[in-house]
Tab-separated table of C-alpha atoms in Angstrom:
chain	number	residue	atom	x	y	z
A	41	UNK	CA	-116.722	-67.727	55.452
A	42	UNK	CA	-118.907	-66.792	52.483
A	43	UNK	CA	-119.864	-63.126	52.213
A	44	UNK	CA	-122.526	-62.344	49.635
A	45	UNK	CA	-123.238	-58.757	48.558
A	46	UNK	CA	-126.505	-58.304	46.677
A	47	UNK	CA	-126.511	-55.055	44.717
A	48	UNK	CA	-123.764	-53.288	42.781
A	49	UNK	CA	-124.725	-49.695	43.399
A	50	UNK	CA	-122.892	-47.138	45.469
A	51	UNK	CA	-123.277	-48.851	48.853
A	52	UNK	CA	-122.670	-52.413	47.687
A	53	UNK	CA	-119.608	-51.478	45.650
A	54	UNK	CA	-117.952	-49.412	48.390
A	55	UNK	CA	-118.645	-52.149	50.900
A	56	UNK	CA	-117.282	-54.941	48.703
A	57	UNK	CA	-114.086	-53.050	47.835
A	58	UNK	CA	-113.541	-52.039	51.446
A	59	UNK	CA	-114.018	-55.630	52.578
A	60	UNK	CA	-111.755	-56.990	49.862
A	61	UNK	CA	-108.906	-54.824	51.121
A	62	UNK	CA	-109.555	-55.425	54.815
A	63	UNK	CA	-109.759	-59.178	54.246
A	64	UNK	CA	-107.108	-59.490	51.536
A	65	UNK	CA	-105.155	-62.095	53.497
A	66	UNK	CA	-108.215	-64.127	54.396
A	67	UNK	CA	-109.405	-64.091	50.767
A	68	UNK	CA	-105.948	-65.112	49.517
A	69	UNK	CA	-105.848	-68.017	51.946
A	70	UNK	CA	-109.419	-68.928	50.962
A	71	UNK	CA	-110.778	-68.497	54.453
A	72	UNK	CA	-113.114	-65.869	53.030
A	73	UNK	CA	-114.966	-65.787	49.732
A	74	UNK	CA	-116.485	-62.492	48.636
A	75	UNK	CA	-119.193	-62.529	45.975
A	76	UNK	CA	-121.297	-59.746	44.471
A	77	UNK	CA	-124.532	-60.207	42.539
A	78	UNK	CA	-125.848	-57.282	40.544
A	79	UNK	CA	-128.639	-56.640	38.075
A	80	UNK	CA	-126.340	-54.779	35.673
A	81	UNK	CA	-122.818	-54.876	34.288
A	82	UNK	CA	-122.859	-51.053	34.385
A	83	UNK	CA	-122.572	-48.711	37.344
A	84	UNK	CA	-124.385	-45.385	37.130
A	85	UNK	CA	-123.399	-42.190	38.937
A	86	UNK	CA	-126.966	-41.208	39.705
A	87	UNK	CA	-126.370	-37.623	40.947
A	88	UNK	CA	-125.170	-36.835	37.435
A	89	UNK	CA	-128.710	-37.159	36.112
A	90	UNK	CA	-129.529	-33.651	37.350
A	91	UNK	CA	-126.746	-32.281	35.148
A	92	UNK	CA	-127.947	-34.315	32.165
A	93	UNK	CA	-131.380	-32.739	32.603
A	94	UNK	CA	-129.793	-29.301	32.097
A	95	UNK	CA	-127.426	-30.277	29.306
A	96	UNK	CA	-124.355	-29.999	31.527
A	97	UNK	CA	-123.312	-33.661	31.333
A	98	UNK	CA	-123.746	-36.295	28.670
A	99	UNK	CA	-125.309	-39.628	29.645
A	100	UNK	CA	-122.191	-41.620	28.799
A	101	UNK	CA	-120.308	-39.712	31.500
A	102	UNK	CA	-122.510	-41.372	34.102
A	103	UNK	CA	-121.388	-44.952	33.533
A	104	UNK	CA	-118.469	-47.271	34.175
A	105	UNK	CA	-118.223	-51.036	33.789
A	106	UNK	CA	-119.041	-52.459	37.203
A	107	UNK	CA	-116.282	-55.064	36.978
A	108	UNK	CA	-113.701	-52.313	36.448
A	109	UNK	CA	-114.674	-50.727	39.775
A	110	UNK	CA	-114.210	-53.883	41.812
A	111	UNK	CA	-111.135	-55.318	43.488
A	112	UNK	CA	-110.004	-58.358	41.485
A	113	UNK	CA	-110.592	-60.667	44.457
A	114	UNK	CA	-114.346	-60.025	44.342
A	115	UNK	CA	-116.287	-62.663	42.441
A	116	UNK	CA	-118.788	-60.690	40.370
A	117	UNK	CA	-121.887	-61.988	38.615
A	118	UNK	CA	-124.500	-60.095	36.627
A	119	UNK	CA	-127.330	-62.212	37.924
A	120	UNK	CA	-129.981	-60.470	40.015
A	121	UNK	CA	-131.504	-62.176	43.017
A	122	UNK	CA	-134.996	-63.489	42.394
A	123	UNK	CA	-135.623	-64.838	45.902
A	124	UNK	CA	-134.132	-64.539	49.369
A	125	UNK	CA	-134.276	-67.697	51.517
A	126	UNK	CA	-133.100	-66.162	54.769
A	127	UNK	CA	-134.078	-69.217	56.818
A	128	UNK	CA	-131.688	-71.299	54.678
A	129	UNK	CA	-128.931	-68.665	54.315
A	130	UNK	CA	-129.134	-68.660	50.542
A	131	UNK	CA	-130.510	-66.733	47.596
A	132	UNK	CA	-131.614	-67.861	44.167
A	133	UNK	CA	-130.964	-65.816	41.068
A	134	UNK	CA	-132.479	-65.077	37.693
A	135	UNK	CA	-130.193	-67.628	36.035
A	136	UNK	CA	-131.464	-70.299	38.417
A	137	UNK	CA	-128.312	-70.503	40.516
A	138	UNK	CA	-128.336	-70.786	44.283
A	139	UNK	CA	-125.769	-68.872	46.366
A	140	UNK	CA	-125.264	-69.852	49.988
A	141	UNK	CA	-123.768	-67.401	52.442
A	142	UNK	CA	-122.663	-66.969	56.022
A	143	UNK	CA	-123.014	-63.181	55.849
A	144	UNK	CA	-125.421	-61.421	53.509
A	145	UNK	CA	-125.438	-57.723	52.614
A	146	UNK	CA	-128.561	-56.421	50.879
A	147	UNK	CA	-127.979	-53.204	48.934
A	148	UNK	CA	-130.546	-53.428	46.173
A	149	UNK	CA	-131.502	-49.743	46.244
A	150	UNK	CA	-134.756	-48.128	45.234
A	151	UNK	CA	-136.774	-47.369	42.113
A	152	UNK	CA	-139.109	-44.636	40.983
A	153	UNK	CA	-142.817	-45.423	40.891
A	154	UNK	CA	-144.412	-42.407	39.166
A	155	UNK	CA	-147.205	-44.705	38.005
A	156	UNK	CA	-148.559	-44.658	41.577
A	157	UNK	CA	-149.720	-41.074	40.974
A	158	UNK	CA	-152.325	-40.948	38.188
A	159	UNK	CA	-151.127	-38.800	35.311
A	160	UNK	CA	-147.607	-38.273	36.610
A	161	UNK	CA	-145.922	-40.452	33.950
A	162	UNK	CA	-147.722	-38.785	31.041
A	163	UNK	CA	-147.909	-35.324	32.506
A	164	UNK	CA	-144.526	-34.583	34.027
A	165	UNK	CA	-140.844	-34.416	33.244
A	166	UNK	CA	-138.304	-35.836	35.644
A	167	UNK	CA	-134.604	-36.632	35.785
A	168	UNK	CA	-134.511	-39.870	37.763
A	169	UNK	CA	-133.474	-42.038	34.809
A	170	UNK	CA	-131.186	-41.475	31.835
A	171	UNK	CA	-134.036	-41.428	29.307
A	172	UNK	CA	-136.145	-39.128	31.485
A	173	UNK	CA	-133.277	-36.687	32.060
A	174	UNK	CA	-132.542	-36.427	28.333
A	175	UNK	CA	-136.249	-35.973	27.598
A	176	UNK	CA	-136.492	-33.283	30.267
A	177	UNK	CA	-133.577	-31.364	28.761
A	178	UNK	CA	-135.126	-31.458	25.292
A	179	UNK	CA	-138.394	-30.201	26.758
A	180	UNK	CA	-136.588	-27.378	28.594
A	181	UNK	CA	-134.850	-26.332	25.384
A	182	UNK	CA	-138.185	-26.075	23.609
A	183	UNK	CA	-139.862	-24.188	26.444
A	184	UNK	CA	-140.389	-20.545	25.601
A	185	UNK	CA	-142.250	-19.415	28.708
A	186	UNK	CA	-145.210	-20.131	30.931
A	187	UNK	CA	-145.979	-21.769	34.241
A	188	UNK	CA	-143.488	-24.314	35.583
A	189	UNK	CA	-144.609	-26.378	38.571
A	190	UNK	CA	-142.338	-28.619	40.663
A	191	UNK	CA	-143.977	-31.387	42.693
A	192	UNK	CA	-142.434	-33.901	45.079
A	193	UNK	CA	-143.513	-37.502	45.720
A	194	UNK	CA	-142.928	-39.296	49.017
A	195	UNK	CA	-140.654	-41.011	49.802
A	196	UNK	CA	-137.984	-39.871	47.392
A	197	UNK	CA	-134.294	-40.396	46.830
A	198	UNK	CA	-131.964	-37.427	47.282
A	199	UNK	CA	-133.973	-35.077	49.504
A	200	UNK	CA	-131.941	-32.113	48.287
A	201	UNK	CA	-133.034	-32.627	44.668
A	202	UNK	CA	-136.266	-30.579	44.887
A	203	UNK	CA	-134.453	-27.365	45.836
A	204	UNK	CA	-131.532	-28.096	43.513
A	205	UNK	CA	-133.739	-28.537	40.462
A	206	UNK	CA	-135.620	-25.361	41.356
A	207	UNK	CA	-132.458	-23.254	41.561
A	208	UNK	CA	-131.206	-24.885	38.359
A	209	UNK	CA	-134.441	-24.080	36.527
A	210	UNK	CA	-134.107	-20.442	37.561
A	211	UNK	CA	-130.510	-20.262	36.329
A	212	UNK	CA	-131.291	-22.166	33.126
A	213	UNK	CA	-134.112	-19.848	32.084
A	214	UNK	CA	-132.105	-16.805	33.169
A	215	UNK	CA	-129.199	-17.902	30.968
A	216	UNK	CA	-131.571	-18.328	28.051
A	217	UNK	CA	-132.873	-14.811	28.681
A	218	UNK	CA	-136.473	-15.897	29.221
A	219	UNK	CA	-136.665	-15.958	33.023
A	220	UNK	CA	-139.121	-13.041	32.958
A	221	UNK	CA	-141.471	-15.173	30.846
A	222	UNK	CA	-141.354	-18.131	33.245
A	223	UNK	CA	-143.307	-18.433	36.474
A	224	UNK	CA	-141.816	-21.086	38.758
A	225	UNK	CA	-143.917	-22.596	41.523
A	226	UNK	CA	-142.451	-25.090	43.986
A	227	UNK	CA	-144.638	-27.526	45.925
A	228	UNK	CA	-143.448	-29.483	48.959
A	229	UNK	CA	-145.118	-32.220	51.046
A	230	UNK	CA	-144.558	-30.840	54.555
A	231	UNK	CA	-145.186	-27.473	56.182
A	232	UNK	CA	-141.927	-25.771	55.185
A	233	UNK	CA	-140.033	-25.697	51.907
A	234	UNK	CA	-137.497	-28.338	52.907
A	235	UNK	CA	-137.537	-31.129	55.450
A	236	UNK	CA	-134.206	-30.006	56.967
A	237	UNK	CA	-135.078	-26.918	58.963
A	238	UNK	CA	-131.805	-25.125	58.254
A	239	UNK	CA	-132.136	-25.820	54.524
A	240	UNK	CA	-135.672	-24.423	54.630
A	241	UNK	CA	-134.469	-21.321	56.497
A	242	UNK	CA	-131.816	-20.730	53.866
A	243	UNK	CA	-133.836	-21.611	50.766
A	244	UNK	CA	-136.973	-19.590	51.601
A	245	UNK	CA	-135.389	-16.131	51.295
A	246	UNK	CA	-133.448	-17.384	48.259
A	247	UNK	CA	-136.718	-18.402	46.602
A	248	UNK	CA	-138.148	-14.990	47.497
A	249	UNK	CA	-135.102	-13.286	46.013
A	250	UNK	CA	-135.246	-15.128	42.690
A	251	UNK	CA	-139.020	-15.006	42.418
A	252	UNK	CA	-139.977	-18.626	43.030
A	253	UNK	CA	-143.476	-19.061	44.434
A	254	UNK	CA	-143.973	-21.923	46.893
A	255	UNK	CA	-146.808	-23.937	48.360
A	256	UNK	CA	-146.225	-26.268	51.311
A	257	UNK	CA	-148.326	-29.198	52.559
A	258	UNK	CA	-148.794	-30.264	48.952
A	259	UNK	CA	-148.700	-34.044	48.431
A	260	UNK	CA	-149.303	-34.761	44.789
A	261	UNK	CA	-152.466	-36.858	44.335
A	262	UNK	CA	-153.024	-36.787	40.583
A	263	UNK	CA	-152.218	-34.931	37.400
A	264	UNK	CA	-155.026	-33.891	35.073
A	265	UNK	CA	-152.941	-34.131	31.929
A	266	UNK	CA	-155.600	-32.872	29.557
A	267	UNK	CA	-156.243	-29.682	31.497
A	268	UNK	CA	-152.665	-29.366	32.762
A	269	UNK	CA	-153.567	-29.203	36.428
A	270	UNK	CA	-151.768	-30.959	39.291
A	271	UNK	CA	-153.868	-31.732	42.371
A	272	UNK	CA	-152.843	-32.391	45.965
A	273	UNK	CA	-154.039	-34.762	48.667
A	274	UNK	CA	-154.717	-31.628	50.679
A	275	UNK	CA	-157.317	-30.398	48.202
A	276	UNK	CA	-155.425	-27.668	46.355
A	277	UNK	CA	-154.437	-27.535	42.698
A	278	UNK	CA	-151.997	-25.742	40.429
A	279	UNK	CA	-152.142	-25.102	36.687
A	280	UNK	CA	-148.958	-25.683	34.734
A	281	UNK	CA	-147.464	-25.541	31.282
A	282	UNK	CA	-144.466	-27.617	32.302
A	283	UNK	CA	-144.586	-29.996	35.258
A	284	UNK	CA	-141.333	-31.234	36.835
A	285	UNK	CA	-141.697	-34.108	39.284
A	286	UNK	CA	-139.571	-35.781	41.892
A	287	UNK	CA	-141.337	-39.155	41.652
A	288	UNK	CA	-142.243	-41.273	44.668
A	289	UNK	CA	-139.967	-44.241	45.264
A	290	UNK	CA	-140.240	-47.821	46.484
A	291	UNK	CA	-137.683	-50.478	47.271
A	292	UNK	CA	-137.009	-53.216	44.742
A	293	UNK	CA	-139.794	-55.671	43.856
A	294	UNK	CA	-137.892	-58.705	45.190
A	295	UNK	CA	-137.850	-57.146	48.668
A	296	UNK	CA	-141.616	-56.700	48.664
A	297	UNK	CA	-142.265	-60.038	46.960
A	298	UNK	CA	-140.317	-61.896	49.637
A	299	UNK	CA	-142.000	-59.796	52.358
A	300	UNK	CA	-138.712	-58.508	53.721
A	301	UNK	CA	-140.177	-55.046	54.291
A	302	UNK	CA	-143.226	-52.900	53.531
A	303	UNK	CA	-142.722	-50.678	50.518
A	304	UNK	CA	-139.512	-52.569	49.739
A	305	UNK	CA	-137.741	-51.007	52.740
A	306	UNK	CA	-136.161	-53.559	55.068
A	307	UNK	CA	-136.505	-53.005	58.840
A	308	UNK	CA	-132.938	-52.278	59.916
A	309	UNK	CA	-131.181	-51.596	63.212
A	310	UNK	CA	-130.169	-47.945	62.961
A	311	UNK	CA	-126.783	-48.476	64.636
A	312	UNK	CA	-125.720	-52.026	63.703
A	313	UNK	CA	-127.294	-51.885	60.222
A	314	UNK	CA	-128.411	-55.488	60.608
A	315	UNK	CA	-131.802	-56.613	59.402
A	316	UNK	CA	-134.199	-56.911	62.302
A	317	UNK	CA	-134.276	-60.545	63.443
A	318	UNK	CA	-131.291	-61.560	61.292
A	319	UNK	CA	-127.865	-60.885	62.819
A	320	UNK	CA	-126.004	-62.201	59.751
A	321	UNK	CA	-127.902	-59.970	57.305
A	322	UNK	CA	-126.830	-56.348	56.820
A	323	UNK	CA	-128.787	-53.724	54.911
A	324	UNK	CA	-127.350	-50.658	53.181
A	325	UNK	CA	-128.480	-47.401	51.649
A	326	UNK	CA	-131.892	-46.884	50.105
A	327	UNK	CA	-132.900	-50.473	50.964
A	328	UNK	CA	-133.150	-49.762	54.708
A	329	UNK	CA	-136.243	-48.404	56.404
A	330	UNK	CA	-134.048	-46.059	58.458
A	331	UNK	CA	-135.134	-42.456	58.976
A	332	UNK	CA	-132.038	-41.386	57.050
A	333	UNK	CA	-131.759	-39.674	53.650
A	334	UNK	CA	-131.887	-42.026	50.703
A	335	UNK	CA	-128.620	-40.865	49.154
A	336	UNK	CA	-125.362	-42.306	47.949
A	337	UNK	CA	-123.725	-40.461	50.807
A	338	UNK	CA	-125.676	-42.356	53.466
A	339	UNK	CA	-124.970	-45.620	51.641
A	340	UNK	CA	-121.275	-44.710	51.521
A	341	UNK	CA	-120.931	-44.054	55.248
A	342	UNK	CA	-123.053	-47.077	56.125
A	343	UNK	CA	-120.926	-49.274	53.865
A	344	UNK	CA	-117.753	-48.218	55.659
A	345	UNK	CA	-119.254	-49.157	59.030
A	346	UNK	CA	-120.559	-52.506	57.816
A	347	UNK	CA	-117.258	-53.378	56.110
A	348	UNK	CA	-115.303	-52.540	59.240
A	349	UNK	CA	-117.657	-54.598	61.394
A	350	UNK	CA	-117.822	-57.680	59.151
A	351	UNK	CA	-114.047	-57.584	58.959
A	352	UNK	CA	-113.596	-57.212	62.719
A	353	UNK	CA	-116.089	-59.979	63.428
A	354	UNK	CA	-113.998	-62.285	61.237
A	355	UNK	CA	-110.714	-61.140	62.788
A	356	UNK	CA	-111.572	-60.687	66.486
A	357	UNK	CA	-115.112	-61.971	66.837
A	358	UNK	CA	-116.896	-58.677	67.478
A	359	UNK	CA	-118.069	-55.551	65.664
A	360	UNK	CA	-116.149	-52.380	66.479
A	361	UNK	CA	-118.443	-49.450	65.782
A	362	UNK	CA	-121.953	-48.206	65.206
A	363	UNK	CA	-123.366	-46.150	62.351
A	364	UNK	CA	-124.027	-42.669	63.732
A	365	UNK	CA	-126.431	-41.567	60.988
A	366	UNK	CA	-123.784	-39.562	59.131
A	367	UNK	CA	-124.832	-37.999	55.822
A	368	UNK	CA	-123.009	-35.386	53.733
A	369	UNK	CA	-124.910	-33.783	50.871
A	370	UNK	CA	-123.770	-31.195	48.381
A	371	UNK	CA	-126.470	-28.650	47.613
A	372	UNK	CA	-126.279	-26.984	44.219
A	373	UNK	CA	-127.743	-23.482	44.595
A	374	UNK	CA	-127.914	-22.923	40.854
A	375	UNK	CA	-125.338	-23.387	38.122
A	376	UNK	CA	-122.403	-21.629	39.769
A	377	UNK	CA	-122.820	-21.790	43.560
A	378	UNK	CA	-123.228	-24.596	46.070
A	379	UNK	CA	-123.200	-25.383	49.757
A	380	UNK	CA	-123.488	-28.601	51.752
A	381	UNK	CA	-125.362	-30.217	54.604
A	382	UNK	CA	-123.605	-32.607	56.986
A	383	UNK	CA	-125.500	-34.203	59.842
A	384	UNK	CA	-126.003	-37.362	61.867
A	385	UNK	CA	-128.558	-38.727	64.318
A	386	UNK	CA	-127.594	-36.194	66.975
A	387	UNK	CA	-126.401	-33.064	65.173
A	388	UNK	CA	-128.432	-31.083	62.639
A	389	UNK	CA	-126.720	-29.536	59.618
A	390	UNK	CA	-125.258	-26.074	60.037
A	391	UNK	CA	-125.706	-24.578	56.594
A	392	UNK	CA	-123.082	-22.187	55.203
A	393	UNK	CA	-123.748	-19.564	52.544
A	394	UNK	CA	-123.381	-21.017	49.035
A	395	UNK	CA	-120.179	-20.127	47.168
A	396	UNK	CA	-118.431	-20.871	43.892
A	397	UNK	CA	-115.697	-22.974	45.523
A	398	UNK	CA	-118.206	-25.498	46.827
A	399	UNK	CA	-119.817	-25.677	43.384
A	400	UNK	CA	-116.457	-26.489	41.814
A	401	UNK	CA	-115.817	-29.026	44.566
A	402	UNK	CA	-119.093	-30.690	43.595
A	403	UNK	CA	-118.137	-30.603	39.913
A	404	UNK	CA	-114.841	-32.231	40.874
A	405	UNK	CA	-116.621	-34.803	42.988
A	406	UNK	CA	-118.659	-35.755	39.931
A	407	UNK	CA	-115.352	-37.132	38.612
A	408	UNK	CA	-113.892	-38.177	41.969
A	409	UNK	CA	-116.902	-40.435	42.575
A	410	UNK	CA	-115.182	-43.175	40.612
A	411	UNK	CA	-112.361	-43.094	43.133
A	412	UNK	CA	-114.820	-42.949	46.006
A	413	UNK	CA	-116.840	-45.925	44.856
A	414	UNK	CA	-113.653	-47.975	44.593
A	415	UNK	CA	-113.335	-47.347	48.305
A	416	UNK	CA	-110.191	-45.260	47.926
A	417	UNK	CA	-111.550	-41.854	48.972
B	91	UNK	CA	-150.965	-56.108	71.937
B	92	UNK	CA	-150.733	-52.606	70.418
B	93	UNK	CA	-152.880	-51.934	67.377
B	94	UNK	CA	-150.559	-49.135	66.360
B	95	UNK	CA	-147.719	-49.479	63.908
B	96	UNK	CA	-144.818	-47.573	65.424
B	97	UNK	CA	-142.654	-45.259	63.304
B	98	UNK	CA	-139.422	-44.476	65.097
B	99	UNK	CA	-138.366	-41.067	63.778
B	100	UNK	CA	-136.446	-40.051	66.884
B	101	UNK	CA	-133.192	-38.185	66.302
B	102	UNK	CA	-133.591	-37.680	62.590
B	103	UNK	CA	-133.194	-34.532	60.544
B	104	UNK	CA	-133.697	-35.854	57.037
B	105	UNK	CA	-136.178	-36.959	55.832
B	106	UNK	CA	-137.657	-35.937	59.192
B	107	UNK	CA	-140.632	-37.107	61.245
B	108	UNK	CA	-143.507	-35.734	59.160
B	109	UNK	CA	-141.999	-37.010	55.909
B	110	UNK	CA	-141.610	-40.422	57.589
B	111	UNK	CA	-145.249	-40.335	58.664
B	112	UNK	CA	-146.389	-39.470	55.133
B	113	UNK	CA	-144.353	-42.396	53.777
B	114	UNK	CA	-145.963	-44.852	56.168
B	115	UNK	CA	-149.424	-43.354	55.640
B	116	UNK	CA	-149.089	-44.099	51.933
B	117	UNK	CA	-148.294	-47.741	52.727
B	118	UNK	CA	-151.134	-48.077	55.273
B	119	UNK	CA	-154.713	-49.191	54.687
B	120	UNK	CA	-157.709	-46.996	55.484
B	121	UNK	CA	-158.456	-47.448	59.199
B	122	UNK	CA	-154.863	-48.311	60.133
B	123	UNK	CA	-153.456	-46.548	63.182
B	124	UNK	CA	-149.882	-45.297	63.350
B	125	UNK	CA	-147.799	-43.989	66.233
B	126	UNK	CA	-145.002	-41.579	65.345
B	127	UNK	CA	-142.114	-41.166	67.786
B	128	UNK	CA	-140.212	-37.918	67.429
B	129	UNK	CA	-137.676	-35.875	69.372
B	130	UNK	CA	-138.289	-32.836	67.158
B	131	UNK	CA	-140.461	-30.362	69.050
B	132	UNK	CA	-141.816	-28.968	65.781
B	133	UNK	CA	-143.503	-32.308	65.145
B	134	UNK	CA	-146.105	-31.560	67.814
B	135	UNK	CA	-147.571	-28.818	65.634
B	136	UNK	CA	-146.489	-29.971	62.142
B	137	UNK	CA	-148.220	-33.340	62.296
B	138	UNK	CA	-151.658	-32.134	63.523
B	139	UNK	CA	-151.570	-29.378	60.896
B	140	UNK	CA	-150.999	-31.883	58.087
B	141	UNK	CA	-153.413	-34.464	59.480
B	142	UNK	CA	-156.117	-31.793	59.681
B	143	UNK	CA	-155.439	-30.424	56.212
B	144	UNK	CA	-155.323	-33.795	54.453
B	145	UNK	CA	-158.294	-35.196	56.354
B	146	UNK	CA	-156.955	-38.026	58.539
B	147	UNK	CA	-157.649	-38.369	62.279
B	148	UNK	CA	-155.391	-37.140	65.070
B	149	UNK	CA	-155.977	-39.545	67.954
B	150	UNK	CA	-153.565	-38.205	70.554
B	151	UNK	CA	-150.358	-36.286	71.094
B	152	UNK	CA	-148.273	-36.477	74.245
B	153	UNK	CA	-144.698	-35.976	75.332
B	154	UNK	CA	-143.156	-38.769	77.387
B	155	UNK	CA	-139.523	-38.508	78.542
B	156	UNK	CA	-138.641	-35.949	75.847
B	157	UNK	CA	-140.185	-38.054	73.086
B	158	UNK	CA	-143.355	-36.975	71.296
B	159	UNK	CA	-145.859	-39.792	70.742
B	160	UNK	CA	-148.352	-38.847	68.050
B	161	UNK	CA	-151.118	-41.319	67.269
B	162	UNK	CA	-153.080	-40.994	64.036
B	163	UNK	CA	-155.597	-42.945	61.997
B	164	UNK	CA	-155.723	-43.101	58.192
B	165	UNK	CA	-159.182	-42.124	57.003
B	166	UNK	CA	-158.892	-42.067	53.226
């Protein structure tokens, strides 16, 4: 049995480590071979980018060597997939190699595409890459006051990020003693200030309390960089001195190129996590087209289900459980308080008031992630 | 054969039905028709409000067996 995991991010790594332990005997006796292909020899803790953007973490804290995170029984290659040949149960890679499989897991993740919105690359700061987060922090340090606008592309990874960055901006300028010189305006694509109703109900009075203006039903259409105006699909516009964007995202180019899914999102069974029409192909995390948050948390819980099911299929011939849509997200409510949202397909999140303990739990998790991604937590 | 592309956003809290619809609208071509399935009662008012404001076409909205079926056409 050849299991091939494509993608060494959060979901792929948790899955591979979980499988390696569940199938330790089968791998030792060579009944199972577990291989991972990744585009990078480094693994990034992506949630840390928000902290880099506010000077609270250094970029080098975000990385570990991918090989060091993997169980030794996993065969690891830095060799990204260039083409999926699902009808032949094989992939070909950048180096020209062909890898055949019996079970394939696609966990290639997503990428930002700010270039799809005219002016967004030149006109806005963001924190969705290391370079961008560092650049954003330098820009914040130089900022002495004026109009700050936050805009949100669709779809985007980490749905909590828009409110988190807004609270962080408030706290950052307050700490610098210039909050009274900064006007913060938050823009959001749908008709309330967050897609999760309970988050919106909590964040709205918080925004009112800290003096953040908001405009809903604002889907960013273009940025007039010269005149420093951001315009919406809905026909409104906002002037800014500093524009912060949550860029729109797409799946990886290879997914679109091979026509596995529109926008790079692969049609996936929401319970089995198999690719539609392909029972031996599983899809994890951002790569799915599921109506589930694109977060490491979703990828984590999905990976546990898929690992358990692949393992049970090998051992007893049948999967043992479904993915229930579980997601757990920390929500930073500034620089010293946090709360969380936990939900699944059936149960909405019941938001608790932010507190310092949850913030410190999140700060701890920023370190504990490396245990989590090894599949130990 | 249905001419509508179906978006199954039943039983989802994040990113939610309207955010799903916006995602698929961005991928669609002008003239394409989409059908959004949602179990969130707020969708019945949220979607027409956005469709009206952004300038697409609301074709129909009906509730069948506790599921909202909202049909829209991309106009721009």
